[in-house]
Amino acid sequence: MVFIALQVYAALSIQLGGVLAVALKPYDSLAGLSRDEVDAFANGVKVVGAQPVPPPIKDTSLKLVNDALHPWRPLSPGDQRGPCPGLNTLASHGWLPRSGVATPAQIMDAVQNGFNMAWSTALVITYAAFLVDGNPLTNLMSIGGSSRLTGPSPPAPAVVGGLSRHGTFEGDASMTRSDAFLGDNHSFNETLFQQLVAISNAVGGGKYNVSAAAEVRFQRFQDSVTRNPTFDFSNPRFATAFGETIFPMAFFIDGRDKSLALDLEVMRGFFQDSRMPVDFHRRDGAFDGGGTEFDLIFNSHDYFP
């Protein structure tokens, strides 16, 4: 099983090579260090390394997930939350460690059991993020900023920044988080959310649906192009930006509701408070990230000349 986990790391490095080449550039090997420096570090750190990849969950049916075993709780001092409202919510409900520091296996289990994300999608997203933001020595990653809970970091030039680290998995033109150049890139931004509300009222019938999602994505792109001189929409950000646009409709709508239209107050609960609604049920059937909705959002506007 450890070999399988190592295969995943290798396969993702090859499969996403073009996507992650720029993002991985700062995470060079330790070849620049002397043998004594490498040995001294290795001897002082308990290296956990890659762990087995969890299997797909067997039950992907409609299920109550805001249950007695997973109540929402407010943050404790030191808890990490970051740019992903889905992971933030899973941590605040105890599907992930409430500290916000987890292993890739814990993240894969949480997104499958809590939201019914397909195993293949969870695999690629989790390990792609871990490759650039996690600690490969301790097998831990913060879903927010850098944290001592991820354990001793490798020496420079390696960086263990967590998901809030800009320019790796987190990027510009987020729906409800500012660009790093313009300010706080991981906390909920009320101004941006109100822009989302206005668009949803104008084209989505007062809800966040496919039509609203397409316009929100393009509006945020245009705003960043205009105001952010360091704006970067290259991969992997290009891919993750469209994922974050469709995921609220896939995972934040109660599974008993088949409308594909997300109530804006429910959306606020996830994005601002990391909180599921009372009696929230996950979707019925795993979601693999594709589908006609993704195509409609992607093809609604031209993003490059």
mmCIF file of C-alpha atoms in Angstrom:
data_model
loop_
_atom_site.group_PDB
_atom_site.id
_atom_site.type_symbol
_atom_site.label_atom_id
_atom_site.label_comp_id
_atom_site.label_asym_id
_atom_site.label_seq_id
_atom_site.Cartn_x
_atom_site.Cartn_y
_atom_site.Cartn_z
ATOM 1 C CA MET A 1 0.000 0.000 0.000
ATOM 2 C CA VAL A 2 2.888 2.373 0.684
ATOM 3 C CA PHE A 3 4.151 1.592 -2.813
ATOM 4 C CA ILE A 4 0.741 2.534 -4.210
ATOM 5 C CA ALA A 5 0.910 5.845 -2.367
ATOM 6 C CA LEU A 6 4.339 6.519 -3.841
ATOM 7 C CA GLN A 7 2.969 5.642 -7.269
ATOM 8 C CA VAL A 8 0.269 8.273 -6.770
ATOM 9 C CA TYR A 9 2.882 10.920 -5.977
ATOM 10 C CA ALA A 10 4.889 9.944 -9.048
ATOM 11 C CA ALA A 11 1.867 9.671 -11.323
ATOM 12 C CA LEU A 12 0.544 13.044 -10.288
ATOM 13 C CA SER A 13 3.938 14.624 -10.823
ATOM 14 C CA ILE A 14 3.963 13.277 -14.376
ATOM 15 C CA GLN A 15 0.273 13.742 -15.145
ATOM 16 C CA LEU A 16 0.215 17.282 -13.819
ATOM 17 C CA GLY A 17 3.754 18.088 -14.872
ATOM 18 C CA GLY A 18 2.761 20.899 -17.195
ATOM 19 C CA VAL A 19 0.170 22.150 -14.732
ATOM 20 C CA LEU A 20 2.408 22.171 -11.689
ATOM 21 C CA ALA A 21 5.755 23.011 -13.256
ATOM 22 C CA VAL A 22 5.589 26.678 -12.355
ATOM 23 C CA ALA A 23 4.065 26.011 -8.941
ATOM 24 C CA LEU A 24 6.705 23.451 -8.053
ATOM 25 C CA LYS A 25 9.650 25.599 -9.070
ATOM 26 C CA PRO A 26 10.219 27.021 -5.556
ATOM 27 C CA TYR A 27 10.101 23.516 -4.074
ATOM 28 C CA ASP A 28 13.473 22.318 -5.332
ATOM 29 C CA SER A 29 15.299 19.294 -3.963
ATOM 30 C CA LEU A 30 17.789 19.500 -1.130
ATOM 31 C CA ALA A 31 20.650 19.023 -3.585
ATOM 32 C CA GLY A 32 22.091 22.417 -2.702
ATOM 33 C CA LEU A 33 22.761 21.339 0.880
ATOM 34 C CA SER A 34 25.859 19.551 2.018
ATOM 35 C CA ARG A 35 25.768 15.883 3.004
ATOM 36 C CA ASP A 36 26.304 16.870 6.643
ATOM 37 C CA GLU A 37 23.372 19.313 6.532
ATOM 38 C CA VAL A 38 21.039 16.730 5.023
ATOM 39 C CA ASP A 39 22.146 14.047 7.488
ATOM 40 C CA ALA A 40 21.792 16.389 10.464
ATOM 41 C CA PHE A 41 18.262 17.278 9.462
ATOM 42 C CA ALA A 42 17.235 13.693 8.722
ATOM 43 C CA ASN A 43 18.592 12.460 12.039
ATOM 44 C CA GLY A 44 16.646 15.067 13.985
ATOM 45 C CA VAL A 45 13.242 14.536 12.385
ATOM 46 C CA LYS A 46 10.938 11.549 12.526
ATOM 47 C CA VAL A 47 10.117 11.017 8.868
ATOM 48 C CA VAL A 48 6.673 9.519 8.295
ATOM 49 C CA GLY A 49 6.607 9.765 4.514
ATOM 50 C CA ALA A 50 3.872 8.657 2.140
ATOM 51 C CA GLN A 51 1.015 6.652 3.618
ATOM 52 C CA PRO A 52 -1.530 4.332 1.969
ATOM 53 C CA VAL A 53 -4.195 5.980 -0.159
ATOM 54 C CA PRO A 54 -7.665 5.315 1.287
ATOM 55 C CA PRO A 55 -10.059 3.312 -0.879
ATOM 56 C CA PRO A 56 -13.273 4.733 -2.331
ATOM 57 C CA ILE A 57 -16.163 4.821 0.117
ATOM 58 C CA LYS A 58 -18.710 2.058 -0.426
ATOM 59 C CA ASP A 59 -21.861 4.033 0.343
ATOM 60 C CA THR A 60 -22.404 7.073 -1.898
ATOM 61 C CA SER A 61 -26.114 7.449 -1.215
ATOM 62 C CA LEU A 62 -27.983 10.427 0.208
ATOM 63 C CA LYS A 63 -26.988 10.793 3.851
ATOM 64 C CA LEU A 64 -27.380 13.156 6.809
ATOM 65 C CA VAL A 65 -23.927 14.644 7.442
ATOM 66 C CA ASN A 66 -24.684 17.466 9.888
ATOM 67 C CA ASP A 67 -25.420 14.854 12.519
ATOM 68 C CA ALA A 68 -24.832 14.312 16.228
ATOM 69 C CA LEU A 69 -21.324 13.021 15.572
ATOM 70 C CA HIS A 70 -20.393 16.058 13.484
ATOM 71 C CA PRO A 71 -21.757 19.205 15.145
ATOM 72 C CA TRP A 72 -20.464 22.623 14.179
ATOM 73 C CA ARG A 73 -18.110 24.160 16.722
ATOM 74 C CA PRO A 74 -16.441 27.587 16.805
ATOM 75 C CA LEU A 75 -12.709 27.834 16.292
ATOM 76 C CA SER A 76 -10.272 27.282 19.118
ATOM 77 C CA PRO A 77 -7.052 29.299 19.339
ATOM 78 C CA GLY A 78 -4.588 28.082 16.729
ATOM 79 C CA ASP A 79 -7.140 26.322 14.521
ATOM 80 C CA GLN A 80 -6.385 26.776 10.834
ATOM 81 C CA ARG A 81 -8.910 27.791 8.196
ATOM 82 C CA GLY A 82 -8.035 28.915 4.698
ATOM 83 C CA PRO A 83 -9.263 29.732 1.195
ATOM 84 C CA CYS A 84 -11.387 26.586 0.665
ATOM 85 C CA PRO A 85 -14.861 26.867 2.253
ATOM 86 C CA GLY A 86 -15.471 23.162 1.758
ATOM 87 C CA LEU A 87 -12.444 22.036 3.746
ATOM 88 C CA ASN A 88 -13.081 24.770 6.316
ATOM 89 C CA THR A 89 -16.605 23.449 6.830
ATOM 90 C CA LEU A 90 -15.511 19.830 7.077
ATOM 91 C CA ALA A 91 -13.024 20.823 9.788
ATOM 92 C CA SER A 92 -15.556 22.894 11.726
ATOM 93 C CA HIS A 93 -17.927 19.911 11.726
ATOM 94 C CA GLY A 94 -15.277 17.389 12.712
ATOM 95 C CA TRP A 95 -15.130 15.466 9.455
ATOM 96 C CA LEU A 96 -11.529 16.675 9.418
ATOM 97 C CA PRO A 97 -9.424 17.361 12.505
ATOM 98 C CA ARG A 98 -10.818 20.598 13.915
ATOM 99 C CA SER A 99 -7.290 21.971 14.103
ATOM 100 C CA GLY A 100 -7.298 22.265 10.314
ATOM 101 C CA VAL A 101 -4.152 20.153 10.011
ATOM 102 C CA ALA A 102 -4.654 16.769 8.382
ATOM 103 C CA THR A 103 -3.080 13.983 6.374
ATOM 104 C CA PRO A 104 -3.974 13.485 2.701
ATOM 105 C CA ALA A 105 -5.839 10.307 3.669
ATOM 106 C CA GLN A 106 -7.952 12.213 6.201
ATOM 107 C CA ILE A 107 -8.788 14.839 3.581
ATOM 108 C CA MET A 108 -9.765 12.208 1.028
ATOM 109 C CA ASP A 109 -11.993 10.453 3.552
ATOM 110 C CA ALA A 110 -13.600 13.732 4.613
ATOM 111 C CA VAL A 111 -14.487 15.050 1.155
ATOM 112 C CA GLN A 112 -15.913 11.671 0.183
ATOM 113 C CA ASN A 113 -17.926 11.045 3.340
ATOM 114 C CA GLY A 114 -18.933 14.641 4.019
ATOM 115 C CA PHE A 115 -19.692 15.845 0.490
ATOM 116 C CA ASN A 116 -19.698 12.730 -1.750
ATOM 117 C CA MET A 117 -16.806 13.905 -3.908
ATOM 118 C CA ALA A 118 -15.773 11.111 -6.269
ATOM 119 C CA TRP A 119 -12.675 9.168 -5.211
ATOM 120 C CA SER A 120 -10.785 9.975 -8.417
ATOM 121 C CA THR A 121 -11.454 13.701 -8.057
ATOM 122 C CA ALA A 122 -10.544 13.659 -4.376
ATOM 123 C CA LEU A 123 -7.318 11.824 -5.189
ATOM 124 C CA VAL A 124 -6.066 14.318 -7.770
ATOM 125 C CA ILE A 125 -7.077 17.457 -5.872
ATOM 126 C CA THR A 126 -5.788 16.273 -2.503
ATOM 127 C CA TYR A 127 -2.389 15.066 -3.618
ATOM 128 C CA ALA A 128 -1.848 17.931 -6.065
ATOM 129 C CA ALA A 129 -2.395 20.339 -3.171
ATOM 130 C CA PHE A 130 -0.253 18.277 -0.831
ATOM 131 C CA LEU A 131 2.643 18.196 -3.283
ATOM 132 C CA VAL A 132 2.964 21.987 -3.205
ATOM 133 C CA ASP A 133 1.589 22.946 0.228
ATOM 134 C CA GLY A 134 2.069 19.957 2.532
ATOM 135 C CA ASN A 135 4.922 18.523 4.577
ATOM 136 C CA PRO A 136 6.135 15.339 2.837
ATOM 137 C CA LEU A 137 8.220 14.360 5.863
ATOM 138 C CA THR A 138 5.379 14.314 8.392
ATOM 139 C CA ASN A 139 2.553 13.660 5.886
ATOM 140 C CA LEU A 140 0.574 16.642 7.225
ATOM 141 C CA MET A 141 -0.912 19.725 5.583
ATOM 142 C CA SER A 142 -2.616 22.834 6.931
ATOM 143 C CA ILE A 143 -5.855 23.827 5.195
ATOM 144 C CA GLY A 144 -4.954 27.402 6.157
ATOM 145 C CA GLY A 145 -1.606 29.032 6.790
ATOM 146 C CA SER A 146 1.706 27.696 7.973
ATOM 147 C CA SER A 147 1.334 25.840 11.277
ATOM 148 C CA ARG A 148 3.696 24.269 13.781
ATOM 149 C CA LEU A 149 1.241 21.358 13.899
ATOM 150 C CA THR A 150 2.551 20.132 10.541
ATOM 151 C CA GLY A 151 5.823 19.358 12.305
ATOM 152 C CA PRO A 152 9.417 20.233 11.454
ATOM 153 C CA SER A 153 9.710 21.495 7.895
ATOM 154 C CA PRO A 154 12.444 20.488 5.473
ATOM 155 C CA PRO A 155 15.293 23.001 5.206
ATOM 156 C CA ALA A 156 15.167 25.780 2.613
ATOM 157 C CA PRO A 157 14.501 25.956 -0.275
ATOM 158 C CA ALA A 158 11.550 23.692 0.586
ATOM 159 C CA VAL A 159 8.471 25.527 1.909
ATOM 160 C CA VAL A 160 5.498 24.108 3.819
ATOM 161 C CA GLY A 161 3.034 26.966 3.535
ATOM 162 C CA GLY A 162 -0.426 25.413 3.806
ATOM 163 C CA LEU A 163 -3.290 26.056 1.399
ATOM 164 C CA SER A 164 -3.238 29.805 2.079
ATOM 165 C CA ARG A 165 0.204 30.135 0.523
ATOM 166 C CA HIS A 166 -0.265 32.215 -2.607
ATOM 167 C CA GLY A 167 0.863 31.046 -6.004
ATOM 168 C CA THR A 168 0.686 27.316 -5.424
ATOM 169 C CA PHE A 169 -2.825 25.896 -5.079
ATOM 170 C CA GLU A 170 -4.453 29.138 -3.885
ATOM 171 C CA GLY A 171 -4.630 31.818 -6.567
ATOM 172 C CA ASP A 172 -6.110 35.020 -7.903
ATOM 173 C CA ALA A 173 -9.745 35.805 -8.788
ATOM 174 C CA SER A 174 -11.289 33.814 -5.945
ATOM 175 C CA MET A 175 -15.050 34.226 -5.570
ATOM 176 C CA THR A 176 -15.060 35.496 -1.971
ATOM 177 C CA ARG A 177 -11.380 36.003 -1.119
ATOM 178 C CA SER A 178 -9.164 38.894 -2.221
ATOM 179 C CA ASP A 179 -6.142 38.468 -4.436
ATOM 180 C CA ALA A 180 -2.987 38.221 -2.343
ATOM 181 C CA PHE A 181 -1.652 41.415 -3.940
ATOM 182 C CA LEU A 182 -4.801 43.300 -2.892
ATOM 183 C CA GLY A 183 -5.002 42.050 0.701
ATOM 184 C CA ASP A 184 -6.176 39.057 2.721
ATOM 185 C CA ASN A 185 -6.337 36.051 0.401
ATOM 186 C CA HIS A 186 -7.883 33.560 2.833
ATOM 187 C CA SER A 187 -10.615 35.320 4.854
ATOM 188 C CA PHE A 188 -14.216 35.848 3.757
ATOM 189 C CA ASN A 189 -14.648 39.180 1.944
ATOM 190 C CA GLU A 190 -18.105 40.728 2.388
ATOM 191 C CA THR A 191 -17.697 43.100 -0.558
ATOM 192 C CA LEU A 192 -16.975 40.250 -2.940
ATOM 193 C CA PHE A 193 -19.850 38.217 -1.545
ATOM 194 C CA GLN A 194 -22.237 41.118 -2.113
ATOM 195 C CA GLN A 195 -21.074 41.257 -5.723
ATOM 196 C CA LEU A 196 -21.895 37.555 -5.984
ATOM 197 C CA VAL A 197 -25.323 38.217 -4.458
ATOM 198 C CA ALA A 198 -26.008 41.021 -6.936
ATOM 199 C CA ILE A 199 -25.113 38.820 -9.893
ATOM 200 C CA SER A 200 -27.188 35.934 -8.530
ATOM 201 C CA ASN A 201 -30.173 38.245 -8.122
ATOM 202 C CA ALA A 202 -29.719 39.612 -11.643
ATOM 203 C CA VAL A 203 -29.263 36.392 -13.613
ATOM 204 C CA GLY A 204 -29.890 33.513 -11.195
ATOM 205 C CA GLY A 205 -33.350 34.294 -9.902
ATOM 206 C CA GLY A 206 -31.951 35.140 -6.487
ATOM 207 C CA LYS A 207 -29.900 31.966 -6.180
ATOM 208 C CA TYR A 208 -26.429 30.796 -7.162
ATOM 209 C CA ASN A 209 -27.050 28.622 -10.212
ATOM 210 C CA VAL A 210 -25.135 27.852 -13.411
ATOM 211 C CA SER A 211 -26.005 31.202 -14.996
ATOM 212 C CA ALA A 212 -24.895 33.109 -11.908
ATOM 213 C CA ALA A 213 -21.756 30.999 -11.547
ATOM 214 C CA ALA A 214 -20.656 31.751 -15.102
ATOM 215 C CA GLU A 215 -21.030 35.500 -14.581
ATOM 216 C CA VAL A 216 -19.404 35.503 -11.139
ATOM 217 C CA ARG A 217 -16.390 33.647 -12.497
ATOM 218 C CA PHE A 218 -15.949 36.077 -15.392
ATOM 219 C CA GLN A 219 -16.557 39.170 -13.257
ATOM 220 C CA ARG A 220 -13.906 38.114 -10.765
ATOM 221 C CA PHE A 221 -11.495 37.433 -13.629
ATOM 222 C CA GLN A 222 -12.083 40.875 -15.118
ATOM 223 C CA ASP A 223 -11.740 42.592 -11.747
ATOM 224 C CA SER A 224 -8.393 40.941 -11.086
ATOM 225 C CA VAL A 225 -7.116 41.766 -14.569
ATOM 226 C CA THR A 226 -8.025 45.411 -13.977
ATOM 227 C CA ARG A 227 -6.771 45.892 -10.412
ATOM 228 C CA ASN A 228 -4.024 43.355 -9.831
ATOM 229 C CA PRO A 229 -0.754 44.068 -11.692
ATOM 230 C CA THR A 230 0.590 40.679 -10.594
ATOM 231 C CA PHE A 231 -2.517 38.767 -11.730
ATOM 232 C CA ASP A 232 -1.762 35.174 -12.695
ATOM 233 C CA PHE A 233 -4.395 32.840 -14.129
ATOM 234 C CA SER A 234 -2.046 30.166 -15.429
ATOM 235 C CA ASN A 235 -2.312 26.562 -14.314
ATOM 236 C CA PRO A 236 -2.936 25.218 -11.774
ATOM 237 C CA ARG A 237 -5.011 28.296 -10.870
ATOM 238 C CA PHE A 238 -6.907 28.258 -14.174
ATOM 239 C CA ALA A 239 -8.203 24.755 -13.425
ATOM 240 C CA THR A 240 -8.918 25.287 -9.727
ATOM 241 C CA ALA A 241 -10.786 28.538 -10.412
ATOM 242 C CA PHE A 242 -13.436 26.717 -12.419
ATOM 243 C CA GLY A 243 -13.564 23.921 -9.883
ATOM 244 C CA GLU A 244 -14.319 26.349 -7.054
ATOM 245 C CA THR A 245 -17.077 27.874 -9.199
ATOM 246 C CA ILE A 246 -18.982 24.628 -9.726
ATOM 247 C CA PHE A 247 -18.290 22.954 -6.368
ATOM 248 C CA PRO A 248 -20.804 25.034 -4.343
ATOM 249 C CA MET A 249 -23.628 23.726 -6.536
ATOM 250 C CA ALA A 250 -22.274 20.193 -6.329
ATOM 251 C CA PHE A 251 -21.618 20.022 -2.594
ATOM 252 C CA PHE A 252 -23.408 22.835 -0.724
ATOM 253 C CA ILE A 253 -26.958 22.125 -1.908
ATOM 254 C CA ASP A 254 -28.874 19.645 0.242
ATOM 255 C CA GLY A 255 -29.005 16.302 -1.543
ATOM 256 C CA ARG A 256 -32.794 16.240 -1.347
ATOM 257 C CA ASP A 257 -32.925 19.409 -3.452
ATOM 258 C CA LYS A 258 -32.462 18.648 -7.156
ATOM 259 C CA SER A 259 -32.665 22.245 -8.373
ATOM 260 C CA LEU A 260 -28.922 22.971 -8.770
ATOM 261 C CA ALA A 261 -29.717 26.398 -7.306
ATOM 262 C CA LEU A 262 -27.952 27.279 -4.052
ATOM 263 C CA ASP A 263 -29.722 29.487 -1.521
ATOM 264 C CA LEU A 264 -27.548 32.540 -0.864
ATOM 265 C CA GLU A 265 -27.898 32.433 2.917
ATOM 266 C CA VAL A 266 -26.907 28.771 2.914
ATOM 267 C CA MET A 267 -23.974 29.732 0.716
ATOM 268 C CA ARG A 268 -22.963 32.427 3.197
ATOM 269 C CA GLY A 269 -23.029 29.848 5.970
ATOM 270 C CA PHE A 270 -20.477 27.695 4.166
ATOM 271 C CA PHE A 271 -18.280 30.522 2.896
ATOM 272 C CA GLN A 272 -18.297 32.823 5.938
ATOM 273 C CA ASP A 273 -19.016 30.606 8.940
ATOM 274 C CA SER A 274 -17.788 27.199 7.697
ATOM 275 C CA ARG A 275 -21.160 25.834 8.729
ATOM 276 C CA MET A 276 -23.643 23.375 7.239
ATOM 277 C CA PRO A 277 -27.362 24.114 7.554
ATOM 278 C CA VAL A 278 -29.369 22.226 10.147
ATOM 279 C CA ASP A 279 -30.357 18.743 8.895
ATOM 280 C CA PHE A 280 -27.981 19.021 5.923
ATOM 281 C CA HIS A 281 -27.770 15.928 3.712
ATOM 282 C CA ARG A 282 -24.918 15.308 1.298
ATOM 283 C CA ARG A 283 -25.670 14.760 -2.401
ATOM 284 C CA ASP A 284 -26.959 11.414 -3.641
ATOM 285 C CA GLY A 285 -24.159 9.862 -5.709
ATOM 286 C CA ALA A 286 -20.526 10.860 -6.061
ATOM 287 C CA PHE A 287 -19.583 13.951 -8.076
ATOM 288 C CA ASP A 288 -16.514 13.719 -10.309
ATOM 289 C CA GLY A 289 -16.106 17.397 -11.168
ATOM 290 C CA GLY A 290 -17.330 17.218 -14.754
ATOM 291 C CA GLY A 291 -20.681 17.454 -16.485
ATOM 292 C CA THR A 292 -22.601 19.876 -18.646
ATOM 293 C CA GLU A 293 -22.699 22.526 -15.921
ATOM 294 C CA PHE A 294 -18.900 22.782 -15.950
ATOM 295 C CA ASP A 295 -18.898 23.078 -19.746
ATOM 296 C CA LEU A 296 -21.529 25.821 -19.663
ATOM 297 C CA ILE A 297 -19.553 27.873 -17.152
ATOM 298 C CA PHE A 298 -16.260 27.351 -18.964
ATOM 299 C CA ASN A 299 -17.657 28.220 -22.398
ATOM 300 C CA SER A 300 -19.765 31.226 -21.388
ATOM 301 C CA HIS A 301 -16.922 33.724 -21.866
ATOM 302 C CA ASP A 302 -13.556 34.045 -23.558
ATOM 303 C CA TYR A 303 -10.877 34.316 -20.908
ATOM 304 C CA PHE A 304 -7.930 34.927 -23.196
ATOM 305 C CA PRO A 305 -7.556 36.831 -26.491
#
